[in-house]
PDB file of C-alpha atoms and ligand atoms in Angstrom:
ATOM      1  CA  MET A   1       0.005   0.030   0.011  1.00 68.00           C
ATOM      2  CA  PRO A   2       1.230   3.532  -0.764  1.00 79.00           C
ATOM      3  CA  GLU A   3       0.253   4.620   2.788  1.00 93.00           C
ATOM      4  CA  THR A   4      -0.139   2.840   6.099  1.00 97.00           C
ATOM      5  CA  ILE A   5      -3.544   2.265   7.690  1.00 97.00           C
ATOM      6  CA  LEU A   6      -2.801   4.957  10.304  1.00 97.00           C
ATOM      7  CA  GLU A   7      -1.921   7.477   7.592  1.00 97.00           C
ATOM      8  CA  ARG A   8      -5.159   6.576   5.875  1.00 97.00           C
ATOM      9  CA  LEU A   9      -7.113   7.100   9.109  1.00 97.00           C
ATOM     10  CA  SER A  10      -5.386  10.408   9.728  1.00 96.00           C
ATOM     11  CA  ARG A  11      -7.150  11.753   6.651  1.00 96.00           C
ATOM     12  CA  PRO A  12     -10.892  12.516   6.767  1.00 95.00           C
ATOM     13  CA  GLY A  13     -13.358   9.924   5.638  1.00 96.00           C
ATOM     14  CA  VAL A  14     -14.840   6.594   6.679  1.00 98.00           C
ATOM     15  CA  LEU A  15     -13.141   3.248   6.120  1.00 98.00           C
ATOM     16  CA  VAL A  16     -15.222   0.233   5.127  1.00 98.00           C
ATOM     17  CA  ALA A  17     -14.326  -3.102   6.665  1.00 98.00           C
ATOM     18  CA  ASP A  18     -15.457  -6.421   5.251  1.00 98.00           C
ATOM     19  CA  GLY A  19     -18.398  -8.704   6.092  1.00 98.00           C
ATOM     20  CA  ALA A  20     -18.636 -12.111   7.766  1.00 98.00           C
ATOM     21  CA  THR A  21     -16.186 -14.900   7.199  1.00 97.00           C
ATOM     22  CA  GLY A  22     -17.746 -17.957   8.892  1.00 96.00           C
ATOM     23  CA  THR A  23     -21.355 -17.541   7.747  1.00 95.00           C
ATOM     24  CA  ASN A  24     -20.345 -16.752   4.142  1.00 96.00           C
ATOM     25  CA  LEU A  25     -18.018 -19.777   3.957  1.00 97.00           C
ATOM     26  CA  GLN A  26     -20.904 -21.863   5.248  1.00 95.00           C
ATOM     27  CA  GLN A  27     -22.988 -20.504   2.353  1.00 94.00           C
ATOM     28  CA  MET A  28     -20.171 -21.777   0.102  1.00 96.00           C
ATOM     29  CA  GLY A  29     -20.408 -25.218   1.569  1.00 96.00           C
ATOM     30  CA  LEU A  30     -18.356 -25.219   4.794  1.00 96.00           C
ATOM     31  CA  ALA A  31     -20.148 -27.631   7.068  1.00 94.00           C
ATOM     32  CA  ARG A  32     -21.423 -26.284  10.386  1.00 89.00           C
ATOM     33  CA  GLY A  33     -19.022 -27.201  13.160  1.00 91.00           C
ATOM     34  CA  VAL A  34     -16.014 -27.407  10.819  1.00 95.00           C
ATOM     35  CA  ALA A  35     -13.267 -24.797  11.524  1.00 96.00           C
ATOM     36  CA  PRO A  36     -13.041 -22.228   8.660  1.00 97.00           C
ATOM     37  CA  GLU A  37      -9.234 -22.503   9.036  1.00 98.00           C
ATOM     38  CA  MET A  38      -9.552 -26.018   7.490  1.00 97.00           C
ATOM     39  CA  TRP A  39     -10.298 -24.334   4.192  1.00 98.00           C
ATOM     40  CA  ILE A  40      -7.013 -22.367   4.216  1.00 98.00           C
ATOM     41  CA  MET A  41      -5.422 -25.722   3.319  1.00 95.00           C
ATOM     42  CA  GLU A  42      -8.273 -27.525   1.598  1.00 97.00           C
ATOM     43  CA  ARG A  43     -10.168 -24.841  -0.367  1.00 98.00           C
ATOM     44  CA  PRO A  44      -7.946 -21.780  -0.564  1.00 98.00           C
ATOM     45  CA  GLU A  45      -9.757 -20.651  -3.764  1.00 98.00           C
ATOM     46  CA  ALA A  46     -13.011 -20.315  -1.820  1.00 98.00           C
ATOM     47  CA  ILE A  47     -11.383 -18.067   0.750  1.00 98.00           C
ATOM     48  CA  ARG A  48      -9.855 -15.978  -1.997  1.00 98.00           C
ATOM     49  CA  ALA A  49     -13.265 -15.676  -3.698  1.00 98.00           C
ATOM     50  CA  LEU A  50     -14.778 -14.388  -0.471  1.00 98.00           C
ATOM     51  CA  HIS A  51     -11.977 -11.790  -0.041  1.00 98.00           C
ATOM     52  CA  ARG A  52     -12.494 -10.800  -3.677  1.00 98.00           C
ATOM     53  CA  SER A  53     -16.241 -10.348  -3.244  1.00 98.00           C
ATOM     54  CA  PHE A  54     -15.701  -7.946  -0.325  1.00 98.00           C
ATOM     55  CA  LEU A  55     -13.028  -5.980  -2.173  1.00 98.00           C
ATOM     56  CA  GLU A  56     -15.349  -5.642  -5.240  1.00 98.00           C
ATOM     57  CA  ALA A  57     -18.080  -4.480  -2.816  1.00 98.00           C
ATOM     58  CA  GLY A  58     -15.880  -1.676  -1.545  1.00 98.00           C
ATOM     59  CA  SER A  59     -14.000  -2.986   1.529  1.00 98.00           C
ATOM     60  CA  ASP A  60     -10.887  -0.964   2.327  1.00 98.00           C
ATOM     61  CA  TYR A  61      -9.493  -3.956   4.172  1.00 98.00           C
ATOM     62  CA  VAL A  62     -10.230  -7.643   4.657  1.00 98.00           C
ATOM     63  CA  LEU A  63      -9.767  -9.858   7.658  1.00 98.00           C
ATOM     64  CA  THR A  64      -7.773 -13.052   7.252  1.00 98.00           C
ATOM     65  CA  CYS A  65      -9.593 -16.366   7.772  1.00 98.00           C
ATOM     66  CA  THR A  66      -7.877 -16.855  11.148  1.00 98.00           C
ATOM     67  CA  PHE A  67     -10.517 -16.110  13.770  1.00 98.00           C
ATOM     68  CA  GLY A  68      -9.787 -19.457  15.389  1.00 98.00           C
ATOM     69  CA  GLY A  69      -6.065 -19.327  14.604  1.00 98.00           C
ATOM     70  CA  THR A  70      -4.617 -19.839  18.093  1.00 98.00           C
ATOM     71  CA  ARG A  71      -3.160 -23.188  19.037  1.00 98.00           C
ATOM     72  CA  LEU A  72      -5.992 -23.489  21.599  1.00 98.00           C
ATOM     73  CA  ARG A  73      -8.654 -23.533  18.871  1.00 98.00           C
ATOM     74  CA  LEU A  74      -6.700 -25.062  16.046  1.00 98.00           C
ATOM     75  CA  ARG A  75      -6.184 -28.202  18.099  1.00 97.00           C
ATOM     76  CA  HIS A  76      -9.916 -28.961  17.623  1.00 94.00           C
ATOM     77  CA  ALA A  77      -9.145 -29.245  13.890  1.00 94.00           C
ATOM     78  CA  GLY A  78      -5.898 -31.150  14.404  1.00 95.00           C
ATOM     79  CA  LEU A  79      -3.846 -28.186  13.219  1.00 96.00           C
ATOM     80  CA  GLU A  80      -2.148 -27.219  16.499  1.00 96.00           C
ATOM     81  CA  ASP A  81       1.286 -28.149  15.196  1.00 97.00           C
ATOM     82  CA  ARG A  82       0.900 -25.898  12.164  1.00 98.00           C
ATOM     83  CA  VAL A  83      -0.151 -22.634  13.842  1.00 98.00           C
ATOM     84  CA  VAL A  84       2.419 -20.366  12.224  1.00 98.00           C
ATOM     85  CA  GLU A  85       2.008 -21.992   8.798  1.00 98.00           C
ATOM     86  CA  VAL A  86      -1.814 -21.797   8.861  1.00 98.00           C
ATOM     87  CA  ASN A  87      -1.789 -18.140   9.815  1.00 98.00           C
ATOM     88  CA  ARG A  88       0.932 -17.249   7.327  1.00 98.00           C
ATOM     89  CA  ARG A  89      -0.894 -18.982   4.479  1.00 98.00           C
ATOM     90  CA  ALA A  90      -4.162 -17.237   5.352  1.00 98.00           C
ATOM     91  CA  VAL A  91      -2.408 -13.861   4.976  1.00 98.00           C
ATOM     92  CA  GLU A  92      -0.964 -14.921   1.645  1.00 98.00           C
ATOM     93  CA  LEU A  93      -4.490 -15.784   0.412  1.00 98.00           C
ATOM     94  CA  ALA A  94      -5.731 -12.336   1.371  1.00 98.00           C
ATOM     95  CA  ARG A  95      -2.737 -10.479  -0.049  1.00 98.00           C
ATOM     96  CA  ALA A  96      -3.078 -12.336  -3.309  1.00 98.00           C
ATOM     97  CA  GLU A  97      -6.514 -10.659  -3.665  1.00 98.00           C
ATOM     98  CA  THR A  98      -5.837  -7.197  -2.251  1.00 98.00           C
ATOM     99  CA  ASP A  99      -2.714  -6.974  -4.382  1.00 93.00           C
ATOM    100  CA  GLY A 100      -1.658  -3.734  -2.692  1.00 91.00           C
ATOM    101  CA  ARG A 101      -5.006  -1.957  -3.314  1.00 94.00           C
ATOM    102  CA  ALA A 102      -6.541  -2.704   0.114  1.00 98.00           C
ATOM    103  CA  PHE A 103      -5.232  -3.497   3.588  1.00 98.00           C
ATOM    104  CA  VAL A 104      -5.028  -6.896   5.173  1.00 98.00           C
ATOM    105  CA  ALA A 105      -5.803  -7.313   8.886  1.00 98.00           C
ATOM    106  CA  GLY A 106      -4.634 -10.399  10.670  1.00 98.00           C
ATOM    107  CA  ASP A 107      -7.718 -11.637  12.406  1.00 98.00           C
ATOM    108  CA  ILE A 108      -7.433 -12.843  16.020  1.00 98.00           C
ATOM    109  CA  GLY A 109     -10.480 -14.208  17.897  1.00 98.00           C
ATOM    110  CA  PRO A 110     -10.881 -15.440  21.452  1.00 98.00           C
ATOM    111  CA  THR A 111      -9.065 -18.599  22.566  1.00 98.00           C
ATOM    112  CA  GLY A 112     -12.414 -20.177  23.416  1.00 97.00           C
ATOM    113  CA  GLU A 113     -11.073 -20.857  26.966  1.00 97.00           C
ATOM    114  CA  LEU A 114     -11.813 -19.002  30.153  1.00 97.00           C
ATOM    115  CA  LEU A 115      -8.885 -17.376  31.882  1.00 97.00           C
ATOM    116  CA  ASP A 116      -8.158 -18.368  35.437  1.00 95.00           C
ATOM    117  CA  PRO A 117      -9.576 -18.301  38.079  1.00 94.00           C
ATOM    118  CA  LEU A 118     -12.829 -18.987  36.199  1.00 94.00           C
ATOM    119  CA  GLY A 119     -11.061 -21.412  33.792  1.00 96.00           C
ATOM    120  CA  GLU A 120      -7.827 -23.271  33.374  1.00 96.00           C
ATOM    121  CA  LEU A 121      -5.973 -20.887  31.006  1.00 98.00           C
ATOM    122  CA  SER A 122      -3.301 -18.732  32.632  1.00 98.00           C
ATOM    123  CA  TYR A 123      -2.779 -15.156  31.494  1.00 98.00           C
ATOM    124  CA  GLU A 124       0.740 -15.997  30.318  1.00 98.00           C
ATOM    125  CA  GLY A 125      -0.561 -19.074  28.495  1.00 98.00           C
ATOM    126  CA  ALA A 126      -2.984 -16.841  26.601  1.00 98.00           C
ATOM    127  CA  VAL A 127      -0.263 -14.305  25.738  1.00 98.00           C
ATOM    128  CA  GLU A 128       1.908 -17.097  24.377  1.00 98.00           C
ATOM    129  CA  ALA A 129      -0.924 -18.530  22.296  1.00 98.00           C
ATOM    130  CA  PHE A 130      -1.713 -15.067  20.775  1.00 98.00           C
ATOM    131  CA  ALA A 131       2.011 -14.363  20.197  1.00 98.00           C
ATOM    132  CA  GLU A 132       2.375 -17.639  18.246  1.00 98.00           C
ATOM    133  CA  GLN A 133      -0.607 -16.788  16.046  1.00 98.00           C
ATOM    134  CA  ALA A 134       0.593 -13.203  15.570  1.00 99.00           C
ATOM    135  CA  GLN A 135       4.000 -14.560  14.485  1.00 98.00           C
ATOM    136  CA  GLY A 136       2.399 -16.375  11.552  1.00 98.00           C
ATOM    137  CA  LEU A 137       0.253 -13.374  10.644  1.00 98.00           C
ATOM    138  CA  ALA A 138       3.287 -11.057  10.734  1.00 98.00           C
ATOM    139  CA  GLU A 139       5.338 -13.456   8.625  1.00 98.00           C
ATOM    140  CA  GLY A 140       2.521 -13.473   6.030  1.00 98.00           C
ATOM    141  CA  GLY A 141       2.769  -9.699   5.795  1.00 98.00           C
ATOM    142  CA  VAL A 142      -0.321  -8.211   7.434  1.00 98.00           C
ATOM    143  CA  ASP A 143      -0.806  -4.409   7.547  1.00 98.00           C
ATOM    144  CA  MET A 144      -2.421  -4.537  11.005  1.00 98.00           C
ATOM    145  CA  PHE A 145      -4.083  -6.895  13.467  1.00 99.00           C
ATOM    146  CA  SER A 146      -7.729  -7.184  14.354  1.00 99.00           C
ATOM    147  CA  ILE A 147      -8.496  -8.588  17.786  1.00 98.00           C
ATOM    148  CA  GLU A 148     -12.238  -9.196  17.771  1.00 98.00           C
ATOM    149  CA  THR A 149     -15.396 -10.676  19.337  1.00 98.00           C
ATOM    150  CA  MET A 150     -13.854 -10.501  22.833  1.00 98.00           C
ATOM    151  CA  SER A 151     -15.885 -10.733  26.032  1.00 98.00           C
ATOM    152  CA  ASP A 152     -13.141 -10.610  28.663  1.00 98.00           C
ATOM    153  CA  LEU A 153     -10.938  -7.469  28.963  1.00 98.00           C
ATOM    154  CA  ARG A 154      -8.062  -9.547  30.384  1.00 98.00           C
ATOM    155  CA  GLU A 155      -8.139 -11.680  27.242  1.00 98.00           C
ATOM    156  CA  VAL A 156      -7.996  -8.494  25.124  1.00 98.00           C
ATOM    157  CA  GLN A 157      -4.980  -7.400  27.180  1.00 98.00           C
ATOM    158  CA  ALA A 158      -3.362 -10.816  26.649  1.00 98.00           C
ATOM    159  CA  ALA A 159      -3.960 -10.613  22.915  1.00 99.00           C
ATOM    160  CA  ILE A 160      -2.493  -7.094  22.644  1.00 99.00           C
ATOM    161  CA  GLU A 161       0.534  -8.213  24.736  1.00 98.00           C
ATOM    162  CA  GLY A 162       0.906 -11.328  22.555  1.00 98.00           C
ATOM    163  CA  VAL A 163       0.880  -9.293  19.315  1.00 99.00           C
ATOM    164  CA  ARG A 164       3.343  -6.809  20.791  1.00 98.00           C
ATOM    165  CA  ARG A 165       5.841  -9.624  21.531  1.00 98.00           C
ATOM    166  CA  VAL A 166       6.275 -10.109  17.778  1.00 98.00           C
ATOM    167  CA  SER A 167       5.097  -6.928  15.992  1.00 98.00           C
ATOM    168  CA  ASN A 168       4.686  -3.170  16.307  1.00 98.00           C
ATOM    169  CA  LEU A 169       1.979  -2.953  13.639  1.00 98.00           C
ATOM    170  CA  PRO A 170      -1.312  -1.162  14.454  1.00 98.00           C
ATOM    171  CA  ILE A 171      -3.952  -3.111  16.400  1.00 98.00           C
ATOM    172  CA  PHE A 172      -7.742  -2.872  16.023  1.00 98.00           C
ATOM    173  CA  ALA A 173      -9.562  -4.273  19.030  1.00 98.00           C
ATOM    174  CA  THR A 174     -13.306  -4.920  19.395  1.00 98.00           C
ATOM    175  CA  MET A 175     -15.497  -6.517  21.947  1.00 98.00           C
ATOM    176  CA  THR A 176     -18.977  -8.033  21.639  1.00 98.00           C
ATOM    177  CA  PHE A 177     -21.754  -6.442  23.685  1.00 98.00           C
ATOM    178  CA  ASP A 178     -24.439  -9.056  23.444  1.00 96.00           C
ATOM    179  CA  MET A 179     -25.835  -8.954  26.958  1.00 95.00           C
ATOM    180  CA  GLY A 180     -27.961  -5.805  26.918  1.00 92.00           C
ATOM    181  CA  GLY A 181     -25.119  -3.311  26.649  1.00 94.00           C
ATOM    182  CA  PHE A 182     -22.531  -5.531  28.386  1.00 97.00           C
ATOM    183  CA  THR A 183     -20.230  -8.237  27.150  1.00 97.00           C
ATOM    184  CA  MET A 184     -20.864 -11.787  28.299  1.00 96.00           C
ATOM    185  CA  MET A 185     -18.238 -11.141  30.994  1.00 96.00           C
ATOM    186  CA  GLY A 186     -19.980  -7.997  32.113  1.00 97.00           C
ATOM    187  CA  VAL A 187     -17.736  -5.324  30.507  1.00 98.00           C
ATOM    188  CA  LYS A 188     -19.269  -1.909  29.730  1.00 98.00           C
ATOM    189  CA  PRO A 189     -18.488  -0.004  26.508  1.00 98.00           C
ATOM    190  CA  ALA A 190     -16.922   2.919  28.402  1.00 98.00           C
ATOM    191  CA  ASP A 191     -14.576   0.612  30.335  1.00 98.00           C
ATOM    192  CA  ALA A 192     -13.710  -1.301  27.193  1.00 98.00           C
ATOM    193  CA  VAL A 193     -12.789   1.771  25.179  1.00 98.00           C
ATOM    194  CA  ASN A 194     -10.706   3.264  27.898  1.00 98.00           C
ATOM    195  CA  ALA A 195      -8.782   0.082  28.549  1.00 98.00           C
ATOM    196  CA  MET A 196      -8.150  -0.812  24.945  1.00 98.00           C
ATOM    197  CA  VAL A 197      -6.948   2.691  24.057  1.00 98.00           C
ATOM    198  CA  ASP A 198      -4.724   2.801  27.126  1.00 98.00           C
ATOM    199  CA  TRP A 199      -3.208  -0.572  26.125  1.00 98.00           C
ATOM    200  CA  GLY A 200      -2.248   0.917  22.777  1.00 98.00           C
ATOM    201  CA  ALA A 201      -4.980  -0.274  20.367  1.00 98.00           C
ATOM    202  CA  ALA A 202      -5.073   2.172  17.479  1.00 98.00           C
ATOM    203  CA  VAL A 203      -8.776   1.556  16.583  1.00 98.00           C
ATOM    204  CA  VAL A 204     -11.330   0.220  19.083  1.00 98.00           C
ATOM    205  CA  GLY A 205     -14.998  -0.580  19.143  1.00 98.00           C
ATOM    206  CA  ALA A 206     -17.512  -3.361  18.853  1.00 98.00           C
ATOM    207  CA  ASN A 207     -18.329  -6.261  16.575  1.00 98.00           C
ATOM    208  CA  CYS A 208     -20.896  -9.087  16.325  1.00 97.00           C
ATOM    209  CA  GLY A 209     -23.710  -8.672  18.918  1.00 95.00           C
ATOM    210  CA  ARG A 210     -27.435  -8.968  18.674  1.00 95.00           C
ATOM    211  CA  ALA A 211     -28.996  -5.937  17.037  1.00 95.00           C
ATOM    212  CA  LEU A 212     -28.147  -2.867  14.985  1.00 97.00           C
ATOM    213  CA  ASP A 213     -29.722  -0.457  17.448  1.00 97.00           C
ATOM    214  CA  GLU A 214     -27.795  -1.919  20.368  1.00 97.00           C
ATOM    215  CA  MET A 215     -24.596  -1.328  18.411  1.00 98.00           C
ATOM    216  CA  GLU A 216     -25.575   2.319  18.035  1.00 98.00           C
ATOM    217  CA  THR A 217     -25.936   2.657  21.790  1.00 98.00           C
ATOM    218  CA  VAL A 218     -22.535   1.000  22.323  1.00 98.00           C
ATOM    219  CA  ILE A 219     -20.775   3.312  19.846  1.00 98.00           C
ATOM    220  CA  ALA A 220     -22.411   6.434  21.394  1.00 98.00           C
ATOM    221  CA  ALA A 221     -21.240   5.335  24.870  1.00 98.00           C
ATOM    222  CA  MET A 222     -17.719   4.770  23.646  1.00 98.00           C
ATOM    223  CA  HIS A 223     -17.595   8.051  21.910  1.00 98.00           C
ATOM    224  CA  ALA A 224     -18.882   9.861  25.002  1.00 98.00           C
ATOM    225  CA  ALA A 225     -16.253   8.145  27.201  1.00 98.00           C
ATOM    226  CA  ARG A 226     -13.354   8.674  24.823  1.00 98.00           C
ATOM    227  CA  PRO A 227     -14.089  11.302  22.146  1.00 98.00           C
ATOM    228  CA  ASP A 228     -10.556  11.103  20.712  1.00 97.00           C
ATOM    229  CA  ALA A 229     -10.780   7.306  20.062  1.00 98.00           C
ATOM    230  CA  LEU A 230     -10.937   6.001  16.496  1.00 98.00           C
ATOM    231  CA  LEU A 231     -14.061   3.794  16.638  1.00 98.00           C
ATOM    232  CA  ILE A 232     -15.165   0.805  14.632  1.00 98.00           C
ATOM    233  CA  ALA A 233     -18.656  -0.699  14.407  1.00 98.00           C
ATOM    234  CA  LYS A 234     -18.973  -4.174  12.808  1.00 98.00           C
ATOM    235  CA  PRO A 235     -22.363  -5.547  13.730  1.00 98.00           C
ATOM    236  CA  ASN A 236     -24.104  -8.815  12.818  1.00 97.00           C
ATOM    237  CA  ALA A 237     -26.954  -8.739  10.311  1.00 96.00           C
ATOM    238  CA  GLY A 238     -29.244  -9.385  13.226  1.00 93.00           C
ATOM    239  CA  LEU A 239     -29.578 -12.614  15.175  1.00 92.00           C
ATOM    240  CA  PRO A 240     -29.439 -15.940  13.380  1.00 91.00           C
ATOM    241  CA  GLU A 241     -32.756 -17.680  12.860  1.00 93.00           C
ATOM    242  CA  ILE A 242     -33.484 -21.247  11.823  1.00 91.00           C
ATOM    243  CA  ALA A 243     -35.394 -21.436   8.490  1.00 89.00           C
ATOM    244  CA  ASP A 244     -37.894 -24.161   7.559  1.00 90.00           C
ATOM    245  CA  ASP A 245     -35.201 -26.090   5.718  1.00 88.00           C
ATOM    246  CA  ASP A 246     -32.983 -26.051   8.860  1.00 85.00           C
ATOM    247  CA  SER A 247     -30.597 -23.510   7.317  1.00 85.00           C
ATOM    248  CA  ILE A 248     -29.476 -20.524   9.384  1.00 87.00           C
ATOM    249  CA  VAL A 249     -30.659 -17.128   8.115  1.00 91.00           C
ATOM    250  CA  TYR A 250     -29.934 -13.496   9.038  1.00 95.00           C
ATOM    251  CA  LYS A 251     -32.820 -11.204   8.162  1.00 94.00           C
ATOM    252  CA  VAL A 252     -31.293  -7.728   8.267  1.00 97.00           C
ATOM    253  CA  THR A 253     -31.181  -6.403   4.701  1.00 97.00           C
ATOM    254  CA  PRO A 254     -28.301  -4.530   3.091  1.00 98.00           C
ATOM    255  CA  GLU A 255     -30.387  -1.350   3.130  1.00 98.00           C
ATOM    256  CA  GLU A 256     -31.106  -1.590   6.878  1.00 98.00           C
ATOM    257  CA  MET A 257     -27.458  -2.230   7.546  1.00 98.00           C
ATOM    258  CA  ALA A 258     -26.440   0.758   5.380  1.00 98.00           C
ATOM    259  CA  ASP A 259     -28.927   2.990   7.207  1.00 98.00           C
ATOM    260  CA  TYR A 260     -27.376   2.013  10.548  1.00 98.00           C
ATOM    261  CA  ALA A 261     -23.822   2.362   9.211  1.00 98.00           C
ATOM    262  CA  ARG A 262     -24.651   6.029   8.583  1.00 98.00           C
ATOM    263  CA  ARG A 263     -25.901   6.332  12.163  1.00 98.00           C
ATOM    264  CA  TYR A 264     -22.700   4.770  13.599  1.00 98.00           C
ATOM    265  CA  VAL A 265     -20.724   7.373  11.661  1.00 98.00           C
ATOM    266  CA  ARG A 266     -22.875  10.133  13.108  1.00 98.00           C
ATOM    267  CA  GLN A 267     -22.163   8.679  16.604  1.00 98.00           C
ATOM    268  CA  GLY A 268     -18.432   8.902  15.894  1.00 97.00           C
ATOM    269  CA  ALA A 269     -17.428   5.650  14.128  1.00 98.00           C
ATOM    270  CA  ARG A 270     -14.604   5.952  11.604  1.00 98.00           C
ATOM    271  CA  VAL A 271     -14.677   2.345  10.443  1.00 98.00           C
ATOM    272  CA  VAL A 272     -17.889   0.409   9.621  1.00 98.00           C
ATOM    273  CA  GLY A 273     -18.500  -3.088   8.323  1.00 98.00           C
ATOM    274  CA  GLY A 274     -20.503  -6.216   9.093  1.00 98.00           C
ATOM    275  CA  CYS A 275     -20.063  -9.352  11.158  1.00 98.00           C
ATOM    276  CA  CYS A 276     -22.082 -12.627  11.155  1.00 97.00           C
ATOM    277  CA  GLY A 277     -24.624 -12.842   8.343  1.00 97.00           C
ATOM    278  CA  SER A 278     -23.176  -9.877   6.439  1.00 98.00           C
ATOM    279  CA  THR A 279     -22.671 -10.649   2.780  1.00 98.00           C
ATOM    280  CA  ALA A 280     -20.863  -8.739   0.039  1.00 98.00           C
ATOM    281  CA  ARG A 281     -24.220  -7.161  -0.740  1.00 98.00           C
ATOM    282  CA  HIS A 282     -24.396  -5.763   2.795  1.00 98.00           C
ATOM    283  CA  VAL A 283     -20.821  -4.393   2.429  1.00 98.00           C
ATOM    284  CA  ALA A 284     -21.655  -2.824  -0.944  1.00 98.00           C
ATOM    285  CA  ALA A 285     -24.657  -1.014   0.593  1.00 98.00           C
ATOM    286  CA  ILE A 286     -22.603   0.142   3.557  1.00 98.00           C
ATOM    287  CA  ALA A 287     -19.839   1.477   1.244  1.00 98.00           C
ATOM    288  CA  LYS A 288     -22.354   3.341  -0.854  1.00 98.00           C
ATOM    289  CA  ALA A 289     -23.987   4.848   2.217  1.00 98.00           C
ATOM    290  CA  VAL A 290     -20.848   6.105   3.939  1.00 98.00           C
ATOM    291  CA  LYS A 291     -18.745   7.014   0.954  1.00 92.00           C
ATOM    292  CA  GLY A 292     -21.479   8.623  -1.125  1.00 73.00           C
TER     293      GLY A 292
HETATM  294 ZN1   ZN B 301     -20.438 -12.031  14.396  1.00 94.89          ZN
END
């Protein structure tokens, strides 16, 4: 890229993120319950096609297919001995499509384990797992990291510390407020934004969640608590519902999503996109709405 993501954000204007990875790969045939990371090895062309669809829709950056890319999650797919390789290859797939015209964010999701004392995972164990994943993402050549869908602030801190053991690239960090304005672990938007900015995240905010209007409340609370923070809103296309044929559907339309993207920008968001259920059509509508 001719400029870094931080240079881009220092100029006026809204950046458009991408849409969902998991739900769109499921539409392309990924069986429910199978780790999307399996397709990095088995169906790389499908992952490239998904990246391409978002870029054609107007995404300024795409997330790598590495939401479950820590050792702690990859072991469920039998890939725990290939953590660095899996993450590096995922970046290569994204970079092959962006080809220098859009940014690539190395995606980092939760470990799926509870930190002690609630669970077995130590803070240092979490930091090491995130550092190992970040090593692969850095080797692949990401422009920045995206720590997302977090519920526990200590796990966010562990992820930031893990990334910082191997890279100084910018970090985006978002939590999921799906419990009536709180995360599953009881974190409030104001506390989340203050902590994540203080720990050095360049862009902070919320992703996933239950409803578009709840996301608006979260972004407003974050902006009020930290007016100088660069904020990102990446909501689900509503909650998943089971259709008559047993498939999972998300009913929020691209137009509804675009309407809310505009509201997030009014509340202070500088980056908008979509999470679960958001297709390239949703991203295209968002891009049109916020870029004119
Ligand atoms: Zn989601």
